[in-house]
Amino acid sequence: MASVPSLASTLHQRITDALSAALPEAGVVDPLLRRSDRADFQANGMLALAKKLKGNPRELATKVVEGLPAGDVIQDVEVSGPGFLNITVADGAITRTLAARAADDRLGVPFKEHPGTTVIDWAQPNVAKEMHVGHLRSAVIGDATVKILEFTGEKVISRHHIGDWGTQFGMLIQYLIEHPHELDHEDGASGEEAMSNLNRLYKAARALFDADAEFKERARRRVVDLQAGDEETLALWQRFVDESKIYFYSVFDKLDMEIRDENVVGESGYNDMLAETCRLLEESGVAVRSEGALCVFFEDVKGPDGNPVPLIVQKSDGGYGYAATDLSAIRDRVRNLKASTLLYVVDARQALHFKMVFETARRIGWLNEDVHAVQLAFGTVLGKDGKPFKTREGETVRLVDLLDEAVSRATDVVREKAEKVGLSEQEIVENGRQVGIGAVKYADLSTSAARDYKFDLDQMVSLNGDTSVYLQYAYARIRSILRRAGEAKPVAHPELPLAPAERALGLHLDQFGETLHEVAGSYEPHKLAGYLYQLASLYTTFYDQCQVLSDQNAPELVENRLFLCDLTARTLHQGMALLGIRTPERL
């Protein structure tokens, strides 16, 4: 089905046409249409245009009103103040537009006019290390961004740039050679078992490395073997990677995320490109040798002493830094994956590094007018005290522990309501999981990515306020009403007048498509979360003020209100799914 134009876009076009007819010499003019608390919409564009043409804005506004077609969409237009247009939409137009949305599986949301290919770098754990709270935001924000972009028609390729290379692997591999059964376990080991093995081995290897000079030397030689591609060394390195993946995937499964193996391309995936990347940078003059290291300098990047701080692509000892790997990844993603956008969901504290990497790639031409790179930078997860989230012992919080605690708290909340709703034990457990994981995700996604946010489980699983539980409960309440409706079905009746709460709900439902495209264009999932919270709030007001199932209501009124309920539920369900959050049918 073709996309459904929103009432706002229909009004925008009509006012633009009327403006052009009233002042043909002005060309195409933006009427500056906005939602308003004085009417449904307000158009302010006459002021700027009249000022530009040295005319009277009220007179211009009056001419525009005279040129607007009467009837089907606009119920009333008032010229106010110095030339504002206050526009009230006809009730029938609201219902007809919503009916067109309801007839479409995509709720009338259009695809992008010119979709491209976005390669998004998100969820980047480290091999042989536990995932902690610091890994949460990249995963949650990245997963939602993938879903939103794909829904708008963009081709999206995920890349999980895991930390799977470096000097610590010499230590780990050498220890495993000397203690060959440390990673042994029966087939089908859980993620927790895999991580337990890795943790034990890492601690033992580190203790030996720090205490035994001869082992330290053997470990350093093993790094050389790894970088040289020695078969035995690479095979043992692969064991670490595979063992870590068992663990990673178990954590992502808890987060209700699908991580595909072919999208896991870690630092090691670009090894064969590093030397050529450095050669191309040096030959082009973009990078220069400085004290033996290959560096890129920037006029606006200086240290505390006022001297330039370079991006070091290759160290003076011949080793490669993160910059070489990141620049090689850009080459691969542009050349082989045909990316038009490179999106990096990475901690805001790495902003300077990525600014320098992107500028280097622009200087050599790997990024240009056709290919651009964006860091979707995110802030820090804080504790209730506003400080970085730590355990009572001052250690980093394990991500698994955090998720398990969220599910446990949410299950308690669900259980309190279970008897009233008639949930089975299996439903309580499943709903607890969906509510708990949804609570963690929503707390993250309802905050602008660039800001820090406080991790407060008590607030997250509350039925009141801006929480996923509130939204999930609103959805479940609607599904309950639809089940109780019996033979009455959701049917739109454009001939019926709408109560104020119905109008407010309907106008907000009509903004879903525009909201999604704004969110996709600016990479701001929090705006979708904000839209959904407002939708649930408007539905609550509608539910309180407009009785749906009542013998006193005419059948057409019941059907129309069930129609509003049904479309609200579908919009909540679709919007939450794009945030990676489940919506239980009963809560």
XYZ file of C-alpha atoms in Angstrom:
587
model
C 0.000 0.000 0.000
C 1.161 3.561 -0.698
C 2.238 5.657 2.284
C -0.412 7.802 3.960
C 0.288 11.555 4.041
C -0.134 12.984 7.513
C -2.598 15.753 8.204
C 0.367 18.025 8.859
C 1.872 17.329 5.427
C -1.519 17.789 3.723
C -2.041 21.127 5.498
C 1.537 22.173 4.747
C 0.998 21.618 1.033
C -2.328 23.433 0.974
C -1.001 26.492 2.795
C 2.103 26.517 0.579
C -0.116 26.485 -2.524
C -2.291 29.284 -1.113
C 0.811 31.340 -0.276
C 2.173 30.903 -3.792
C -1.177 31.931 -5.277
C -1.397 34.993 -3.016
C 2.220 36.032 -3.724
C 3.440 34.313 -6.895
C 6.570 36.485 -6.932
C 7.708 34.945 -3.631
C 8.230 31.467 -5.123
C 7.969 28.420 -2.874
C 7.689 29.500 0.763
C 7.758 27.414 3.964
C 4.552 28.206 5.914
C 6.300 27.133 9.162
C 3.477 24.856 10.275
C 3.623 23.626 13.872
C 1.353 21.888 16.382
C -0.207 24.489 18.652
C -1.966 24.726 21.998
C -4.219 27.481 20.564
C -5.615 25.237 17.812
C -4.533 21.989 16.181
C -1.825 23.697 14.104
C -0.332 27.145 13.696
C 1.354 28.560 10.566
C 3.818 31.421 11.206
C 5.440 31.766 7.779
C 3.490 34.903 6.794
C 5.472 37.087 9.203
C 8.895 36.425 7.712
C 7.564 36.610 4.142
C 5.721 39.894 4.677
C 8.797 41.360 6.333
C 10.946 40.263 3.406
C 8.521 41.778 0.867
C 7.766 44.809 3.061
C 4.064 43.959 3.228
C 1.423 43.648 5.942
C 1.489 40.140 7.461
C -2.176 40.205 8.557
C -3.277 41.181 5.047
C -1.139 38.407 3.591
C -2.518 35.910 6.096
C -6.086 36.926 5.175
C -5.323 36.384 1.457
C -3.920 32.937 2.245
C -7.068 32.009 4.182
C -9.231 33.070 1.232
C -7.165 30.789 -1.009
C -7.489 27.705 1.166
C -9.932 25.051 -0.074
C -12.908 24.594 2.219
C -14.440 21.423 3.489
C -12.788 18.045 3.872
C -9.660 18.755 5.939
C -9.898 22.220 7.494
C -12.743 22.963 9.866
C -11.703 26.484 10.856
C -8.887 28.983 10.265
C -8.367 32.076 12.397
C -5.948 34.915 11.658
C -4.464 35.995 14.984
C -1.828 38.392 16.275
C 0.490 39.826 13.637
C -0.476 37.234 11.011
C -0.491 33.756 12.558
C -2.888 31.190 11.153
C -4.575 29.060 13.819
C -5.966 25.977 12.086
C -8.486 23.476 13.398
C -8.749 20.189 11.501
C -12.132 18.616 10.775
C -13.018 15.619 12.941
C -13.833 13.548 9.861
C -10.414 14.287 8.355
C -8.704 12.936 11.470
C -10.699 9.712 11.420
C -10.322 9.201 7.644
C -6.559 9.656 7.831
C -6.293 7.237 10.742
C -8.456 4.709 8.876
C -6.018 4.855 5.957
C -3.141 4.248 8.363
C -4.957 1.336 10.002
C -5.480 -0.310 6.594
C -1.704 -0.536 6.079
C 0.601 -3.076 7.762
C 3.212 -0.299 8.109
C 0.639 2.081 9.643
C 1.088 4.340 6.623
C 4.769 5.015 7.376
C 6.553 5.756 4.071
C 9.920 4.354 3.053
C 12.815 6.770 2.585
C 12.851 8.392 -0.847
C 16.547 7.742 -1.359
C 17.687 4.886 0.906
C 21.397 4.214 1.121
C 23.635 1.690 2.820
C 24.541 2.322 6.452
C 27.303 0.295 8.069
C 26.769 0.608 11.821
C 29.492 -0.274 14.329
C 27.859 -1.257 17.636
C 28.135 -3.716 20.555
C 31.906 -4.134 20.808
C 32.872 -6.454 23.704
C 36.416 -7.688 24.284
C 37.507 -11.296 23.825
C 38.381 -13.118 27.059
C 36.847 -10.355 29.187
C 33.486 -10.099 30.917
C 30.910 -7.654 29.611
C 30.153 -4.957 32.162
C 27.718 -2.065 32.508
C 29.901 0.012 30.168
C 28.941 -2.313 27.300
C 25.218 -1.733 27.768
C 24.599 1.518 25.910
C 26.360 0.652 22.641
C 24.311 -2.548 22.427
C 20.937 -1.020 23.331
C 21.290 2.158 21.238
C 22.837 0.260 18.331
C 20.124 -2.409 18.196
C 17.323 0.182 18.221
C 19.053 2.285 15.555
C 19.424 -0.759 13.285
C 15.725 -1.587 13.633
C 14.588 2.003 13.007
C 16.816 2.496 9.949
C 15.757 -0.830 8.440
C 12.088 0.039 8.944
C 12.537 3.211 6.879
C 14.017 1.188 4.011
C 17.738 1.772 4.585
C 20.066 -1.146 3.866
C 21.844 -1.724 7.173
C 24.988 -3.782 7.730
C 26.040 -4.360 11.343
C 29.660 -4.583 12.379
C 30.684 -5.717 15.864
C 34.280 -4.508 16.207
C 35.253 -6.816 19.063
C 38.606 -6.493 20.823
C 40.233 -9.723 19.637
C 43.864 -8.715 19.074
C 46.726 -7.300 21.068
C 49.598 -8.100 23.407
C 47.461 -9.704 26.145
C 46.795 -12.649 23.829
C 50.470 -13.613 23.948
C 50.112 -14.057 27.698
C 46.839 -15.997 27.425
C 47.960 -18.288 24.611
C 51.299 -19.083 26.252
C 49.537 -19.971 29.492
C 47.112 -22.236 27.631
C 50.009 -23.989 25.885
C 51.543 -24.726 29.282
C 48.176 -25.584 30.900
C 46.300 -27.189 27.975
C 43.090 -28.201 29.774
C 42.089 -24.826 31.231
C 39.422 -24.180 28.592
C 38.110 -27.737 28.440
C 34.412 -28.274 29.009
C 31.674 -30.529 27.769
C 29.843 -29.650 24.584
C 26.919 -27.305 25.055
C 28.546 -25.238 27.778
C 26.578 -22.172 28.865
C 27.801 -18.643 28.474
C 28.385 -18.458 32.233
C 30.588 -21.589 32.122
C 32.534 -20.215 29.175
C 33.130 -16.924 30.968
C 34.047 -18.703 34.185
C 36.743 -20.646 32.333
C 38.051 -17.520 30.636
C 38.089 -15.567 33.895
C 39.947 -18.272 35.759
C 42.509 -18.629 32.984
C 42.999 -14.864 32.628
C 43.622 -14.370 36.349
C 46.054 -17.294 36.512
C 47.914 -16.102 33.398
C 48.152 -12.551 34.716
C 49.467 -13.736 38.098
C 52.151 -15.850 36.414
C 53.026 -13.053 33.975
C 53.574 -10.620 36.863
C 55.530 -13.105 39.013
C 57.663 -15.068 36.530
C 60.127 -13.172 34.321
C 60.794 -16.238 32.154
C 57.075 -16.744 31.497
C 56.759 -13.040 30.691
C 59.482 -13.404 28.053
C 57.837 -16.521 26.573
C 54.516 -14.623 26.436
C 56.133 -11.726 24.586
C 57.647 -14.095 22.040
C 54.205 -15.609 21.613
C 52.852 -12.174 20.606
C 55.412 -12.146 17.780
C 54.264 -15.623 16.722
C 50.642 -14.473 16.744
C 51.348 -11.423 14.609
C 53.444 -13.552 12.231
C 50.535 -15.951 11.709
C 52.033 -19.050 13.363
C 49.470 -21.861 12.898
C 49.531 -23.312 16.429
C 49.327 -19.839 17.966
C 46.455 -18.801 15.701
C 44.555 -22.003 16.490
C 44.778 -21.319 20.233
C 43.842 -17.667 19.665
C 40.764 -18.899 17.796
C 39.799 -21.001 20.839
C 39.718 -17.825 22.928
C 37.583 -16.075 20.329
C 35.145 -19.003 20.030
C 34.886 -19.421 23.807
C 34.218 -15.708 24.186
C 31.514 -15.798 21.517
C 29.613 -18.467 23.485
C 29.590 -16.000 26.352
C 28.850 -12.884 24.258
C 25.904 -14.515 22.564
C 24.448 -15.651 25.890
C 24.520 -12.034 27.141
C 23.012 -10.658 23.941
C 20.351 -13.354 24.171
C 19.458 -12.073 27.665
C 19.204 -8.613 26.088
C 16.825 -10.077 23.485
C 19.168 -9.130 20.638
C 20.247 -11.056 17.590
C 23.978 -10.840 16.891
C 24.904 -12.606 13.669
C 28.244 -14.347 13.478
C 29.063 -12.938 10.038
C 28.766 -9.407 11.438
C 31.383 -10.014 14.146
C 34.515 -8.579 12.536
C 37.025 -7.670 15.218
C 40.325 -5.839 15.170
C 41.988 -8.946 13.717
C 39.744 -8.740 10.645
C 41.742 -5.796 9.313
C 45.284 -7.064 10.012
C 46.055 -7.730 6.364
C 45.140 -4.140 5.455
C 47.237 -2.267 8.034
C 50.513 -2.027 6.105
C 48.751 -0.857 2.939
C 46.698 1.685 4.874
C 49.886 3.171 6.283
C 51.577 3.149 2.869
C 48.659 4.964 1.221
C 48.544 7.580 3.982
C 52.280 8.207 3.809
C 52.519 8.282 0.022
C 49.622 10.741 -0.218
C 51.272 13.041 2.325
C 48.270 12.836 4.663
C 50.503 11.146 7.273
C 54.138 12.015 7.963
C 56.979 10.473 9.947
C 57.658 12.118 13.298
C 60.289 10.652 15.628
C 59.929 7.369 13.763
C 56.140 7.167 14.105
C 53.636 7.687 11.280
C 51.432 10.574 12.343
C 48.616 12.815 11.138
C 48.600 16.360 12.550
C 45.689 18.772 13.019
C 45.794 22.510 13.598
C 42.953 22.422 16.133
C 44.173 19.465 18.224
C 46.798 20.505 20.754
C 47.934 19.259 24.127
C 48.118 21.208 27.410
C 51.574 22.444 26.402
C 50.207 23.964 23.191
C 52.004 21.489 20.950
C 50.072 19.545 18.296
C 48.773 16.116 19.382
C 48.909 13.777 16.388
C 46.871 10.741 15.444
C 49.494 7.954 15.585
C 48.800 5.438 12.832
C 52.002 3.422 13.227
C 54.257 3.467 16.287
C 57.995 4.051 16.079
C 58.618 0.344 16.827
C 56.534 -0.637 13.783
C 53.430 -1.647 15.761
C 50.008 -0.405 14.727
C 47.663 1.656 16.870
C 43.863 1.754 16.979
C 43.906 4.439 14.284
C 45.405 2.060 11.696
C 42.679 -0.496 12.414
C 39.875 2.097 12.364
C 41.120 3.627 9.103
C 41.433 0.178 7.538
C 37.876 -0.570 8.652
C 36.692 2.612 6.903
C 38.451 1.511 3.697
C 36.823 -1.913 3.912
C 33.343 -0.584 4.687
C 33.435 1.953 1.871
C 35.173 -0.160 -0.772
C 33.753 -3.632 -0.092
C 30.457 -2.972 1.696
C 29.609 0.078 -0.482
C 28.592 2.161 2.528
C 27.095 5.610 2.025
C 27.012 6.212 5.792
C 29.353 4.923 8.483
C 27.737 5.082 11.913
C 29.725 4.435 15.108
C 27.817 3.849 18.351
C 30.752 4.590 20.625
C 31.377 6.186 24.034
C 31.515 10.006 23.931
C 34.947 9.862 25.585
C 36.340 8.613 22.269
C 35.041 11.671 20.406
C 38.476 13.195 19.775
C 39.881 9.927 18.418
C 37.020 9.539 15.948
C 37.114 13.202 14.959
C 40.778 12.734 13.991
C 40.141 9.391 12.244
C 37.242 10.809 10.204
C 39.221 13.913 9.231
C 42.163 11.738 8.149
C 39.825 9.619 6.018
C 38.373 12.783 4.456
C 41.832 14.156 3.634
C 42.765 11.039 1.695
C 39.328 10.791 0.044
C 37.932 7.653 1.664
C 35.174 9.861 3.056
C 33.690 12.453 0.702
C 30.404 14.015 -0.439
C 28.987 10.564 -1.200
C 30.191 8.819 1.974
C 30.081 10.348 5.428
C 30.828 9.099 8.926
C 28.969 9.883 12.149
C 29.794 9.037 15.747
C 26.595 8.382 17.667
C 28.302 9.253 20.923
C 26.761 8.144 24.196
C 27.241 9.196 27.805
C 27.952 7.184 30.936
C 25.676 4.958 33.030
C 25.605 6.429 36.557
C 24.491 5.052 39.888
C 21.715 6.627 41.968
C 24.375 8.864 43.534
C 25.205 10.383 40.158
C 28.659 8.777 40.064
C 29.855 6.099 37.582
C 28.007 2.872 38.342
C 30.100 0.548 40.548
C 29.548 -2.315 42.984
C 29.742 -1.624 46.720
C 33.300 -2.915 46.552
C 34.066 -0.261 43.935
C 34.300 -2.696 41.020
C 32.651 -2.436 37.623
C 29.178 -4.013 37.597
C 28.863 -7.198 35.529
C 26.247 -6.774 32.817
C 24.778 -10.243 33.457
C 24.201 -9.416 37.132
C 22.508 -6.161 36.190
C 20.125 -7.851 33.745
C 19.304 -10.697 36.146
C 18.471 -8.200 38.892
C 16.230 -6.204 36.522
C 14.340 -9.359 35.541
C 13.993 -10.395 39.182
C 12.575 -6.996 40.206
C 10.220 -6.921 37.210
C 8.984 -10.438 37.926
C 8.036 -9.309 41.446
C 6.025 -6.421 39.961
C 4.283 -8.749 37.482
C 3.544 -11.306 40.202
C 1.745 -8.657 42.311
C -0.744 -8.114 39.468
C -0.824 -11.738 38.273
C -3.774 -13.019 40.291
C -6.035 -10.182 39.164
C -5.204 -10.834 35.496
C -5.093 -14.616 35.841
C -1.529 -15.198 34.672
C 0.017 -18.662 34.838
C 3.448 -19.163 36.414
C 4.920 -19.554 32.932
C 3.375 -16.212 31.865
C 4.666 -14.524 35.029
C 8.210 -15.685 34.302
C 8.069 -14.734 30.614
C 6.411 -11.376 31.255
C 8.930 -10.678 34.026
C 11.734 -11.220 31.537
C 10.128 -8.968 28.923
C 9.329 -6.246 31.446
C 12.769 -6.373 33.101
C 14.801 -6.245 29.900
C 12.395 -3.662 28.474
C 12.886 -1.528 31.587
C 16.677 -1.507 31.169
C 16.457 -0.694 27.461
C 13.828 2.013 27.830
C 15.696 3.795 30.628
C 18.637 4.047 28.247
C 16.680 4.900 25.102
C 14.401 7.492 26.722
C 17.498 9.569 27.499
C 19.327 11.474 24.784
C 22.299 9.262 23.885
C 24.785 12.065 24.483
C 23.685 12.489 28.105
C 24.654 10.408 31.128
C 21.757 8.682 32.896
C 21.149 7.218 36.348
C 20.551 3.481 36.607
C 17.715 3.206 39.132
C 15.932 -0.168 38.997
C 13.206 0.938 41.422
C 12.221 3.720 39.032
C 12.719 1.577 35.909
C 10.161 -1.060 36.915
C 7.625 1.449 38.246
C 4.120 1.421 36.751
C 4.064 5.212 37.047
C 6.043 7.767 35.102
C 8.119 7.578 31.952
C 8.978 3.858 32.034
C 8.604 0.952 29.648
C 6.338 -0.768 32.184
C 3.885 2.123 31.868
C 3.874 1.700 28.075
C 3.627 -2.097 28.265
C 0.757 -1.803 30.732
C -1.066 0.645 28.421
C -0.717 -1.854 25.561
C -1.925 -4.773 27.692
C -4.903 -2.719 28.914
C -5.955 -2.021 25.305
C -5.614 -5.679 24.356
C -7.838 -6.541 27.330
C -10.513 -4.093 26.144
C -10.411 -5.549 22.627
C -10.791 -9.085 24.036
C -13.777 -8.004 26.151
C -15.484 -6.269 23.228
C -17.234 -9.472 22.145
C -18.916 -9.067 18.785
C -18.169 -5.334 18.586
C -15.288 -4.677 16.185
C -12.970 -1.710 15.624
C -14.484 0.320 12.774
C -13.705 3.924 11.831
C -16.721 6.251 11.587
C -15.615 9.585 10.047
C -19.194 10.911 10.325
C -18.985 10.984 14.142
C -17.810 14.052 16.069
C -14.764 13.515 18.284
C -14.428 14.366 21.962
C -11.371 16.470 22.903
C -9.488 13.422 24.244
C -10.257 11.493 21.042
C -9.007 14.382 18.900
C -5.779 14.709 20.891
C -5.124 10.965 20.654
C -5.952 10.875 16.934
C -3.720 13.814 16.018
C -0.825 12.226 17.907
C -1.344 8.849 16.227
C -1.116 10.641 12.883
C 2.402 11.866 13.733
C 3.942 8.381 13.984
C 5.428 8.304 10.476
C 6.893 11.794 10.672
C 8.366 11.043 14.089
C 10.044 7.881 12.799
C 11.648 9.647 9.864
C 12.918 12.426 12.120
C 14.378 9.830 14.493
C 16.014 7.902 11.635
C 17.460 11.062 10.109
C 19.029 12.337 13.333
C 19.839 8.977 14.995
C 17.877 9.948 18.114
C 15.899 6.951 19.439
C 14.960 8.956 22.541
C 12.550 10.974 20.396
C 10.677 7.780 19.496
C 10.584 6.830 23.187
C 9.216 10.304 23.963
C 6.553 9.958 21.269
C 5.437 6.580 22.646
C 5.283 7.854 26.232
C 3.115 10.769 25.120
C 0.931 8.338 23.146
C 0.403 6.164 26.237
C -0.346 9.285 28.309
C -2.903 10.565 25.769
C -4.477 7.114 25.692
C -4.770 7.125 29.501
C -6.630 10.450 29.307
C -8.864 9.061 26.541
C -9.545 5.925 28.615
C -10.493 8.042 31.642
C -12.739 10.478 29.723
C -14.251 8.354 26.951
C -15.922 5.140 28.023
C -15.341 2.543 25.329
C -17.522 -0.471 26.187
C -20.833 0.879 27.448
C -24.435 -0.152 26.800
C -25.277 3.546 26.779
C -23.077 4.195 23.742
C -24.460 3.847 20.215
C -22.896 0.876 18.382
C -21.108 3.263 15.973
C -19.505 5.118 18.899
C -18.307 1.846 20.456
C -16.822 0.777 17.116
C -15.086 4.119 16.592
C -13.561 4.093 20.065
C -12.465 0.471 19.631
C -10.867 1.627 16.370
C -8.867 4.285 18.256
C -7.896 1.660 20.853
C -6.768 -0.810 18.195
C -4.673 1.719 16.261
C -3.087 2.942 19.502
C -2.156 -0.644 20.434
C -0.675 -1.327 16.979
C 1.321 1.896 17.090
C 2.628 1.167 20.593
C 3.514 -2.391 19.557
C 5.357 -1.261 16.412
C 7.136 1.610 18.132
C 8.279 -0.511 21.063
C 9.454 -3.261 18.698
C 11.652 -0.687 16.937
C 13.206 0.092 20.323
C 13.806 -3.637 20.834
C 11.174 -3.911 23.580
C 8.475 -6.602 23.797
C 4.824 -5.828 24.575
C 3.106 -8.647 26.538
C -0.548 -9.249 25.644
C -1.533 -9.531 29.309
C 0.016 -7.798 32.317
